[in-house]
Amino acid sequence: MELMKLITVTVSLFISVTVITADYVRPQPRETLHFQLNPKPAFYPQQVHTSLAGDKSMRVTWVTDDDSSPSVVEYGTLPGRYSSVAQGESTSYNYLFYSSGKIHHTVIGPLEHDTVYFYRCGGQGPEFQLKTPPAQFPVTFAVVGDLGQTGWTKSTLDHIDQCKYDVHLLPGDLSYADYMQHRWDTFGELVQPLASAKPWMVTEGNHEQESIPLLKDGFASYNARWKMPFEESGSSSNLYYSFEVAGVHVIMLGSYTDYDEQSDQFSWLKADLSKVDRTKTPWLLVLFHVPWYNSNKAHKGEGDGMMAAMESLLYAASVDMVLAGHVHAYERSKRVNNGRPDPCGAVHITIGDGGNREGLAHGYINPQPEWSVFREASFGHGELKIVNSTHAFWSWHRNDDDEPVRSDQVWITSLVNSGCVSEKKNELRDILMAP
């Protein structure tokens, strides 16, 4: 009898401790960052960031206040010794009473994989260094959306900087400039330490639109500042494109441009998928801003139109993972398709929790849908390490008192390894060949 009482008490204590530790108390919001004026010479390269630009090439982007500054990048594998030089292009834009600096885009290459390069922009100024991604597995992606410019943004960036990643993926909502164009400049300075050293691959969100009817088209600032490899991937728009790194094919789609079956984006997506060789790139990832699978009350159903147009195509193509932002919280699904768990569907992850000024989306719909595995309204970032052609490790790191706490993790098996790709080969062929 005494033994039974002891067991009962022990079990009760275990359950109590489990419940207490599961009730995470979220820290308070943090204020928007304020940046001090730090005048620099007109030729000085500012807001330096890098991105992938086709096979063995990277694009270096920076801004100068000097209109005569050349769009030249000198680079090499030794500090201060530049064995190569590349000439690029430049642009600028006006937005009401704002005039941007000269925005330079220069592609450098061919580059060796998994190699550190030292480079200088415009022929003078400081030296930067970048590291190219590996040619083979393993490869690691840092993932976070809806960054903004708050104290939590700074904490998230510090945590990402501790991650040994190769490429940064950002599914929309970068600067939260929201028509205040100088906020694009401060965002560029905020992310420069990371974005100048590793490639940042981004797609647009609603906060990049900034359209003014009859006066300004949408995405003018975003397209001028964050040029992605759309031309290199056969796209006619900077709002959707694809790229490959190691054994991964990554497709970046646009939630805020036409996506129906008659759209240019849909036609491009079919053409891009027709070129994917799963023996060369066994992993297939897709990113866009508005999630399709979302059990949060915030932005509920906003992705339904795009989902109705494209989910069957992505399912037939055996997409492994879909990463989205927009909802300021974290959620991970099972493999899912057409609203139900499906072993040949994609894992959907919402990670719009970078640290923006709008705060977190606390309200979830109950009961939790069958397809939803883990959900939490906290700021943080994700890390996706694709170990080999069959297995990847996903982890989500919650911001907690400025420490990156791993709060969700899972091993994911590729659909190539599961046999789904070969099973759906004919289905994909029929969709791709349809007019």
Tab-separated table of C-alpha atoms in Angstrom:
chain	number	residue	atom	x	y	z
A	1	MET	CA	0.000	0.000	0.000
A	2	GLU	CA	2.808	2.420	0.926
A	3	LEU	CA	4.568	1.502	-2.326
A	4	MET	CA	1.431	2.385	-4.318
A	5	LYS	CA	1.217	5.775	-2.572
A	6	LEU	CA	4.863	6.452	-3.382
A	7	ILE	CA	4.326	5.566	-7.045
A	8	THR	CA	1.207	7.788	-7.201
A	9	VAL	CA	3.050	10.746	-5.689
A	10	THR	CA	6.023	10.242	-8.028
A	11	VAL	CA	3.815	10.093	-11.113
A	12	SER	CA	1.888	13.175	-9.982
A	13	LEU	CA	5.120	15.110	-9.479
A	14	PHE	CA	6.375	14.053	-12.941
A	15	ILE	CA	3.142	15.209	-14.596
A	16	SER	CA	3.221	18.500	-12.683
A	17	VAL	CA	6.814	19.198	-13.691
A	18	THR	CA	6.005	18.334	-17.322
A	19	VAL	CA	3.074	20.756	-17.388
A	20	ILE	CA	5.071	23.543	-15.743
A	21	THR	CA	7.999	23.261	-18.147
A	22	ALA	CA	5.639	23.172	-21.141
A	23	ASP	CA	4.053	26.518	-20.129
A	24	TYR	CA	6.656	28.809	-21.620
A	25	VAL	CA	6.395	32.416	-20.446
A	26	ARG	CA	7.250	34.681	-23.368
A	27	PRO	CA	9.526	37.683	-22.821
A	28	GLN	CA	8.175	41.186	-23.369
A	29	PRO	CA	8.378	42.904	-26.786
A	30	ARG	CA	11.407	45.018	-27.542
A	31	GLU	CA	11.504	48.469	-29.075
A	32	THR	CA	12.437	49.287	-32.644
A	33	LEU	CA	16.170	49.824	-33.030
A	34	HIS	CA	17.432	53.371	-33.425
A	35	PHE	CA	20.526	53.986	-35.506
A	36	GLN	CA	22.992	56.789	-34.919
A	37	LEU	CA	24.172	58.868	-37.836
A	38	ASN	CA	27.640	57.698	-38.851
A	39	PRO	CA	28.741	59.757	-41.855
A	40	LYS	CA	31.082	57.988	-44.247
A	41	PRO	CA	32.964	59.131	-47.358
A	42	ALA	CA	30.752	59.170	-50.454
A	43	PHE	CA	32.707	56.309	-52.063
A	44	TYR	CA	32.400	54.093	-48.982
A	45	PRO	CA	30.526	50.802	-49.663
A	46	GLN	CA	27.474	50.446	-47.442
A	47	GLN	CA	24.761	47.803	-46.943
A	48	VAL	CA	26.953	45.066	-48.450
A	49	HIS	CA	25.231	41.750	-49.015
A	50	THR	CA	25.834	38.675	-51.158
A	51	SER	CA	23.614	36.168	-52.944
A	52	LEU	CA	24.027	33.152	-55.204
A	53	ALA	CA	23.998	33.992	-58.900
A	54	GLY	CA	24.137	30.804	-60.923
A	55	ASP	CA	26.714	28.062	-61.125
A	56	LYS	CA	29.888	28.911	-59.174
A	57	SER	CA	28.977	32.610	-59.058
A	58	MET	CA	27.848	35.076	-56.417
A	59	ARG	CA	26.394	38.551	-56.633
A	60	VAL	CA	27.813	41.292	-54.417
A	61	THR	CA	25.450	44.204	-53.766
A	62	TRP	CA	26.313	47.482	-52.065
A	63	VAL	CA	25.317	51.143	-51.967
A	64	THR	CA	27.426	54.292	-52.312
A	65	ASP	CA	26.554	57.971	-52.004
A	66	ASP	CA	28.951	58.758	-54.863
A	67	ASP	CA	27.282	58.444	-58.282
A	68	SER	CA	30.691	58.137	-59.963
A	69	SER	CA	31.783	55.156	-57.878
A	70	PRO	CA	32.469	52.144	-60.158
A	71	SER	CA	30.529	48.872	-59.846
A	72	VAL	CA	33.759	46.901	-59.548
A	73	VAL	CA	34.617	44.058	-57.183
A	74	GLU	CA	38.195	42.885	-56.698
A	75	TYR	CA	38.528	39.468	-55.066
A	76	GLY	CA	40.909	36.627	-54.279
A	77	THR	CA	41.630	33.870	-51.777
A	78	LEU	CA	44.267	35.823	-49.847
A	79	PRO	CA	43.629	38.962	-47.781
A	80	GLY	CA	44.701	42.138	-49.537
A	81	ARG	CA	45.699	40.269	-52.704
A	82	TYR	CA	43.028	40.352	-55.401
A	83	SER	CA	43.745	38.070	-58.334
A	84	SER	CA	40.423	38.740	-60.076
A	85	VAL	CA	38.192	41.694	-60.865
A	86	ALA	CA	34.569	41.857	-62.043
A	87	GLN	CA	32.555	44.711	-63.519
A	88	GLY	CA	28.865	44.916	-62.683
A	89	GLU	CA	25.856	47.171	-63.088
A	90	SER	CA	24.136	49.815	-61.002
A	91	THR	CA	20.709	51.288	-60.449
A	92	SER	CA	18.926	53.813	-58.248
A	93	TYR	CA	15.368	54.898	-57.567
A	94	ASN	CA	13.293	57.789	-56.289
A	95	TYR	CA	10.415	57.344	-53.899
A	96	LEU	CA	8.405	60.519	-53.308
A	97	PHE	CA	10.931	62.822	-51.583
A	98	TYR	CA	13.547	60.079	-51.115
A	99	SER	CA	16.445	59.395	-53.484
A	100	SER	CA	18.457	56.224	-53.030
A	101	GLY	CA	22.185	56.029	-53.275
A	102	LYS	CA	23.857	54.263	-56.195
A	103	ILE	CA	22.997	50.569	-55.831
A	104	HIS	CA	25.673	48.283	-57.280
A	105	HIS	CA	25.171	44.648	-58.350
A	106	THR	CA	28.294	42.773	-59.452
A	107	VAL	CA	28.560	39.041	-60.168
A	108	ILE	CA	31.898	37.446	-59.324
A	109	GLY	CA	33.142	34.041	-60.450
A	110	PRO	CA	33.828	31.330	-61.293
A	111	LEU	CA	34.415	30.557	-57.622
A	112	GLU	CA	35.592	27.415	-55.925
A	113	HIS	CA	33.149	25.676	-53.603
A	114	ASP	CA	33.567	25.794	-49.832
A	115	THR	CA	36.223	28.492	-50.072
A	116	VAL	CA	36.818	31.802	-48.300
A	117	TYR	CA	37.249	34.805	-50.596
A	118	PHE	CA	38.379	38.304	-49.682
A	119	TYR	CA	36.892	41.166	-51.648
A	120	ARG	CA	36.730	44.931	-51.972
A	121	CYS	CA	33.901	46.970	-53.508
A	122	GLY	CA	34.376	49.973	-55.774
A	123	GLY	CA	38.168	49.890	-55.807
A	124	GLN	CA	38.594	51.341	-52.325
A	125	GLY	CA	37.278	51.075	-48.804
A	126	PRO	CA	37.306	48.148	-46.360
A	127	GLU	CA	37.949	44.517	-47.185
A	128	PHE	CA	35.168	41.976	-46.725
A	129	GLN	CA	35.237	38.210	-46.814
A	130	LEU	CA	32.691	35.615	-47.865
A	131	LYS	CA	32.509	31.837	-47.837
A	132	THR	CA	31.043	29.924	-50.760
A	133	PRO	CA	28.717	26.962	-50.077
A	134	PRO	CA	29.929	23.375	-50.432
A	135	ALA	CA	29.514	21.357	-53.616
A	136	GLN	CA	28.263	18.272	-51.789
A	137	PHE	CA	26.430	17.285	-48.613
A	138	PRO	CA	26.285	18.192	-45.829
A	139	VAL	CA	24.896	21.697	-46.342
A	140	THR	CA	23.184	23.864	-43.718
A	141	PHE	CA	20.555	26.581	-44.181
A	142	ALA	CA	19.645	29.222	-41.619
A	143	VAL	CA	15.952	30.077	-41.995
A	144	VAL	CA	13.944	33.003	-40.632
A	145	GLY	CA	11.234	35.304	-41.937
A	146	ASP	CA	9.666	38.629	-40.945
A	147	LEU	CA	12.877	40.101	-39.538
A	148	GLY	CA	12.303	43.826	-39.114
A	149	GLN	CA	14.547	45.996	-36.974
A	150	THR	CA	13.863	45.501	-33.261
A	151	GLY	CA	15.814	44.337	-30.262
A	152	TRP	CA	14.525	40.815	-30.934
A	153	THR	CA	15.771	41.079	-34.545
A	154	LYS	CA	19.252	41.815	-33.220
A	155	SER	CA	19.035	38.821	-30.884
A	156	THR	CA	17.892	36.548	-33.739
A	157	LEU	CA	20.744	37.719	-35.967
A	158	ASP	CA	23.245	37.115	-33.164
A	159	HIS	CA	21.928	33.555	-32.794
A	160	ILE	CA	22.120	32.918	-36.535
A	161	ASP	CA	25.701	34.177	-36.471
A	162	GLN	CA	26.488	31.373	-33.998
A	163	CYS	CA	25.099	28.796	-36.421
A	164	LYS	CA	27.561	27.144	-38.806
A	165	TYR	CA	25.374	27.677	-41.837
A	166	ASP	CA	26.144	27.990	-45.547
A	167	VAL	CA	23.121	29.866	-46.945
A	168	HIS	CA	20.481	32.081	-45.320
A	169	LEU	CA	16.870	31.624	-46.511
A	170	LEU	CA	14.346	34.408	-45.838
A	171	PRO	CA	10.696	33.866	-46.886
A	172	GLY	CA	9.632	37.513	-47.034
A	173	ASP	CA	9.221	40.685	-44.941
A	174	LEU	CA	12.751	41.975	-44.631
A	175	SER	CA	13.127	45.555	-43.431
A	176	TYR	CA	9.574	46.599	-42.456
A	177	ALA	CA	10.419	49.922	-44.072
A	178	ASP	CA	6.737	50.359	-44.941
A	179	TYR	CA	7.208	53.386	-47.224
A	180	MET	CA	9.887	54.973	-44.978
A	181	GLN	CA	12.768	54.432	-47.370
A	182	HIS	CA	15.566	55.291	-44.964
A	183	ARG	CA	14.550	52.136	-43.076
A	184	TRP	CA	15.783	50.119	-46.058
A	185	ASP	CA	19.177	51.753	-45.514
A	186	THR	CA	19.293	50.985	-41.785
A	187	PHE	CA	18.198	47.397	-42.442
A	188	GLY	CA	21.040	47.000	-44.945
A	189	GLU	CA	23.509	48.177	-42.338
A	190	LEU	CA	21.966	45.941	-39.658
A	191	VAL	CA	22.349	42.726	-41.669
A	192	GLN	CA	25.651	43.580	-43.383
A	193	PRO	CA	27.889	41.672	-40.918
A	194	LEU	CA	26.078	38.425	-41.791
A	195	ALA	CA	24.901	39.104	-45.343
A	196	SER	CA	28.331	40.219	-46.573
A	197	ALA	CA	29.862	36.918	-45.429
A	198	LYS	CA	27.241	34.301	-46.440
A	199	PRO	CA	24.697	34.369	-49.286
A	200	TRP	CA	21.219	35.610	-48.371
A	201	MET	CA	18.430	34.258	-50.583
A	202	VAL	CA	15.157	36.114	-50.091
A	203	THR	CA	11.671	36.330	-51.488
A	204	GLU	CA	9.130	39.114	-51.074
A	205	GLY	CA	6.416	39.571	-48.464
A	206	ASN	CA	3.562	42.005	-48.065
A	207	HIS	CA	5.799	44.589	-46.373
A	208	GLU	CA	7.897	44.797	-49.547
A	209	GLN	CA	4.949	45.940	-51.702
A	210	GLU	CA	5.009	49.671	-50.893
A	211	SER	CA	2.814	50.507	-53.885
A	212	ILE	CA	1.117	53.895	-54.258
A	213	PRO	CA	-1.751	53.897	-56.787
A	214	LEU	CA	-0.984	56.056	-59.848
A	215	LEU	CA	2.379	57.062	-58.373
A	216	LYS	CA	4.537	54.024	-57.547
A	217	ASP	CA	4.477	50.407	-58.637
A	218	GLY	CA	4.863	47.708	-56.012
A	219	PHE	CA	8.229	46.222	-54.990
A	220	ALA	CA	10.291	49.055	-56.551
A	221	SER	CA	12.557	49.380	-53.497
A	222	TYR	CA	12.859	45.630	-52.966
A	223	ASN	CA	13.697	44.887	-56.603
A	224	ALA	CA	16.309	47.651	-56.751
A	225	ARG	CA	18.074	46.585	-53.567
A	226	TRP	CA	17.701	42.806	-53.382
A	227	LYS	CA	18.341	41.423	-56.838
A	228	MET	CA	18.068	37.645	-56.876
A	229	PRO	CA	19.117	35.159	-59.632
A	230	PHE	CA	15.794	35.266	-61.498
A	231	GLU	CA	17.406	35.742	-64.909
A	232	GLU	CA	19.865	32.932	-64.224
A	233	SER	CA	16.923	30.600	-63.499
A	234	GLY	CA	14.879	31.570	-66.566
A	235	SER	CA	12.378	33.747	-64.700
A	236	SER	CA	11.145	37.094	-65.999
A	237	SER	CA	10.549	38.473	-62.499
A	238	ASN	CA	12.685	39.087	-59.430
A	239	LEU	CA	9.646	37.974	-57.399
A	240	TYR	CA	10.159	34.271	-58.178
A	241	TYR	CA	13.244	32.242	-59.100
A	242	SER	CA	15.218	29.116	-58.204
A	243	PHE	CA	18.771	28.095	-57.426
A	244	GLU	CA	20.780	25.016	-56.559
A	245	VAL	CA	23.321	24.454	-53.816
A	246	ALA	CA	25.065	21.159	-53.057
A	247	GLY	CA	22.332	18.535	-53.665
A	248	VAL	CA	19.362	20.843	-53.069
A	249	HIS	CA	17.048	22.585	-55.555
A	250	VAL	CA	15.377	25.602	-53.930
A	251	ILE	CA	12.353	27.358	-55.471
A	252	MET	CA	11.421	30.849	-54.226
A	253	LEU	CA	7.836	31.760	-55.131
A	254	GLY	CA	5.885	35.006	-54.913
A	255	SER	CA	2.735	35.193	-52.788
A	256	TYR	CA	2.003	38.705	-54.074
A	257	THR	CA	2.198	38.271	-57.813
A	258	ASP	CA	-0.142	36.295	-60.077
A	259	TYR	CA	0.017	32.566	-59.364
A	260	ASP	CA	-3.021	31.017	-61.099
A	261	GLU	CA	-2.618	28.413	-63.826
A	262	GLN	CA	-2.630	31.088	-66.550
A	263	SER	CA	0.033	33.223	-64.852
A	264	ASP	CA	3.646	33.691	-65.879
A	265	GLN	CA	4.722	32.453	-62.464
A	266	PHE	CA	2.825	29.180	-62.849
A	267	SER	CA	4.254	28.630	-66.329
A	268	TRP	CA	7.758	29.349	-65.066
A	269	LEU	CA	7.263	26.953	-62.123
A	270	LYS	CA	6.280	24.118	-64.451
A	271	ALA	CA	9.300	24.800	-66.659
A	272	ASP	CA	11.614	24.936	-63.656
A	273	LEU	CA	10.308	21.675	-62.204
A	274	SER	CA	10.740	19.970	-65.569
A	275	LYS	CA	14.497	20.665	-65.313
A	276	VAL	CA	14.946	19.279	-61.794
A	277	ASP	CA	17.082	16.137	-61.738
A	278	ARG	CA	16.445	14.306	-58.458
A	279	THR	CA	19.513	12.134	-58.998
A	280	LYS	CA	21.592	15.348	-58.902
A	281	THR	CA	19.474	17.311	-56.402
A	282	PRO	CA	17.530	14.739	-54.350
A	283	TRP	CA	16.145	17.444	-52.045
A	284	LEU	CA	13.488	19.897	-53.263
A	285	LEU	CA	12.566	22.917	-51.108
A	286	VAL	CA	10.001	25.661	-51.768
A	287	LEU	CA	9.716	29.036	-50.017
A	288	PHE	CA	7.074	31.757	-50.174
A	289	HIS	CA	5.609	34.255	-47.736
A	290	VAL	CA	2.002	33.326	-46.908
A	291	PRO	CA	1.662	29.842	-45.344
A	292	TRP	CA	-0.800	27.311	-46.725
A	293	TYR	CA	-1.014	25.271	-43.516
A	294	ASN	CA	-1.636	27.594	-40.586
A	295	SER	CA	-3.568	26.879	-37.389
A	296	ASN	CA	-2.954	30.358	-36.004
A	297	LYS	CA	-5.842	32.819	-35.964
A	298	ALA	CA	-3.581	35.414	-37.599
A	299	HIS	CA	-3.792	35.477	-41.416
A	300	LYS	CA	-5.977	32.393	-41.394
A	301	GLY	CA	-6.903	31.342	-44.951
A	302	GLU	CA	-4.832	34.002	-46.729
A	303	GLY	CA	-2.806	31.352	-48.556
A	304	ASP	CA	-5.822	29.350	-49.751
A	305	GLY	CA	-5.878	30.802	-53.270
A	306	MET	CA	-2.228	30.051	-53.991
A	307	MET	CA	-2.604	26.645	-52.365
A	308	ALA	CA	-5.566	25.780	-54.618
A	309	ALA	CA	-3.555	26.749	-57.698
A	310	MET	CA	-0.212	25.156	-56.878
A	311	GLU	CA	-0.408	22.432	-54.232
A	312	SER	CA	-1.211	19.608	-56.658
A	313	LEU	CA	1.788	20.582	-58.792
A	314	LEU	CA	4.158	20.688	-55.825
A	315	TYR	CA	2.736	17.380	-54.574
A	316	ALA	CA	3.291	15.704	-57.943
A	317	ALA	CA	6.840	17.085	-57.953
A	318	SER	CA	7.457	15.508	-54.504
A	319	VAL	CA	8.523	18.705	-52.760
A	320	ASP	CA	10.187	17.755	-49.466
A	321	MET	CA	9.653	20.933	-47.463
A	322	VAL	CA	7.706	24.194	-47.770
A	323	LEU	CA	8.920	27.157	-45.674
A	324	ALA	CA	6.804	30.273	-45.163
A	325	GLY	CA	6.574	33.387	-42.981
A	326	HIS	CA	3.833	36.035	-42.532
A	327	VAL	CA	2.384	34.565	-39.319
A	328	HIS	CA	4.521	35.835	-36.441
A	329	ALA	CA	4.899	32.479	-34.768
A	330	TYR	CA	6.338	29.032	-35.383
A	331	GLU	CA	4.532	25.912	-36.581
A	332	ARG	CA	5.653	22.572	-38.039
A	333	SER	CA	3.400	20.081	-39.792
A	334	LYS	CA	3.541	16.409	-40.566
A	335	ARG	CA	3.946	15.505	-44.215
A	336	VAL	CA	0.626	16.773	-45.529
A	337	ASN	CA	-1.365	17.258	-48.743
A	338	ASN	CA	-4.900	18.425	-49.465
A	339	GLY	CA	-5.489	19.156	-45.783
A	340	ARG	CA	-4.632	15.662	-44.555
A	341	PRO	CA	-1.484	13.865	-43.392
A	342	ASP	CA	0.135	12.176	-46.379
A	343	PRO	CA	3.468	10.309	-46.338
A	344	CYS	CA	4.249	11.684	-49.816
A	345	GLY	CA	3.325	15.290	-48.999
A	346	ALA	CA	5.603	18.120	-47.939
A	347	VAL	CA	6.563	19.150	-44.424
A	348	HIS	CA	5.223	22.698	-44.009
A	349	ILE	CA	6.983	25.073	-41.639
A	350	THR	CA	5.845	28.581	-40.710
A	351	ILE	CA	8.724	30.651	-39.378
A	352	GLY	CA	7.654	34.303	-39.499
A	353	ASP	CA	9.137	34.941	-36.065
A	354	GLY	CA	12.353	36.841	-36.766
A	355	GLY	CA	11.651	39.759	-34.421
A	356	ASN	CA	9.517	42.350	-36.206
A	357	ARG	CA	7.863	45.342	-34.526
A	358	GLU	CA	4.315	43.997	-34.949
A	359	GLY	CA	4.860	41.412	-32.225
A	360	LEU	CA	3.858	37.777	-31.935
A	361	ALA	CA	0.674	36.020	-33.072
A	362	HIS	CA	-0.471	34.371	-29.837
A	363	GLY	CA	-3.852	32.949	-30.804
A	364	TYR	CA	-4.051	29.359	-32.046
A	365	ILE	CA	-7.169	27.529	-33.148
A	366	ASN	CA	-8.212	24.580	-30.992
A	367	PRO	CA	-8.342	21.680	-31.239
A	368	GLN	CA	-4.955	21.472	-32.950
A	369	PRO	CA	-5.352	20.069	-36.492
A	370	GLU	CA	-4.225	16.507	-37.097
A	371	TRP	CA	-1.519	17.692	-39.492
A	372	SER	CA	0.028	20.124	-36.968
A	373	VAL	CA	2.869	18.714	-34.864
A	374	PHE	CA	4.394	21.664	-32.984
A	375	ARG	CA	3.353	25.319	-32.656
A	376	GLU	CA	4.480	28.191	-30.474
A	377	ALA	CA	4.287	31.980	-30.600
A	378	SER	CA	7.889	32.932	-29.873
A	379	PHE	CA	10.659	34.717	-31.740
A	380	GLY	CA	13.433	32.508	-33.084
A	381	HIS	CA	15.117	31.000	-36.133
A	382	GLY	CA	15.422	27.620	-37.845
A	383	GLU	CA	18.383	25.539	-38.961
A	384	LEU	CA	18.119	22.894	-41.673
A	385	LYS	CA	21.129	20.607	-41.996
A	386	ILE	CA	20.815	18.326	-45.000
A	387	VAL	CA	23.210	15.585	-44.043
A	388	ASN	CA	23.057	13.430	-47.171
A	389	SER	CA	20.709	12.467	-50.003
A	390	THR	CA	18.306	10.701	-47.629
A	391	HIS	CA	18.288	12.497	-44.272
A	392	ALA	CA	18.048	16.056	-42.964
A	393	PHE	CA	17.876	17.478	-39.443
A	394	TRP	CA	15.549	20.416	-38.748
A	395	SER	CA	15.675	22.411	-35.518
A	396	TRP	CA	13.926	25.547	-34.314
A	397	HIS	CA	15.725	27.777	-31.837
A	398	ARG	CA	13.573	29.961	-29.627
A	399	ASN	CA	14.917	33.330	-28.471
A	400	ASP	CA	14.944	33.034	-24.692
A	401	ASP	CA	16.717	35.703	-22.631
A	402	ASP	CA	19.143	36.170	-25.521
A	403	GLU	CA	20.040	32.479	-25.638
A	404	PRO	CA	19.087	30.287	-28.623
A	405	VAL	CA	17.128	27.441	-27.027
A	406	ARG	CA	16.463	24.432	-29.280
A	407	SER	CA	12.744	23.924	-28.753
A	408	ASP	CA	11.707	21.729	-31.679
A	409	GLN	CA	13.687	19.245	-33.718
A	410	VAL	CA	13.050	16.380	-36.115
A	411	TRP	CA	14.871	14.106	-38.539
A	412	ILE	CA	13.315	14.218	-42.029
A	413	THR	CA	13.689	11.494	-44.651
A	414	SER	CA	13.730	12.632	-48.280
A	415	LEU	CA	10.862	11.670	-50.570
A	416	VAL	CA	13.414	10.281	-53.005
A	417	ASN	CA	14.429	7.765	-50.359
A	418	SER	CA	10.801	6.945	-49.502
A	419	GLY	CA	9.940	5.994	-53.087
A	420	CYS	CA	7.366	8.781	-53.534
A	421	VAL	CA	9.294	10.427	-56.378
A	422	SER	CA	9.281	7.303	-58.535
A	423	GLU	CA	5.626	6.570	-57.673
A	424	LYS	CA	4.502	10.023	-58.843
A	425	LYS	CA	6.726	10.247	-61.908
A	426	ASN	CA	3.891	9.738	-64.402
A	427	GLU	CA	1.578	12.091	-62.493
A	428	LEU	CA	4.185	14.864	-62.632
A	429	ARG	CA	4.817	14.251	-66.336
A	430	ASP	CA	1.103	14.603	-67.138
A	431	ILE	CA	0.817	17.893	-65.231
A	432	LEU	CA	3.936	19.349	-66.799
A	433	MET	CA	2.795	18.415	-70.316
A	434	ALA	CA	-0.718	19.829	-69.855
A	435	PRO	CA	-1.304	23.089	-71.766
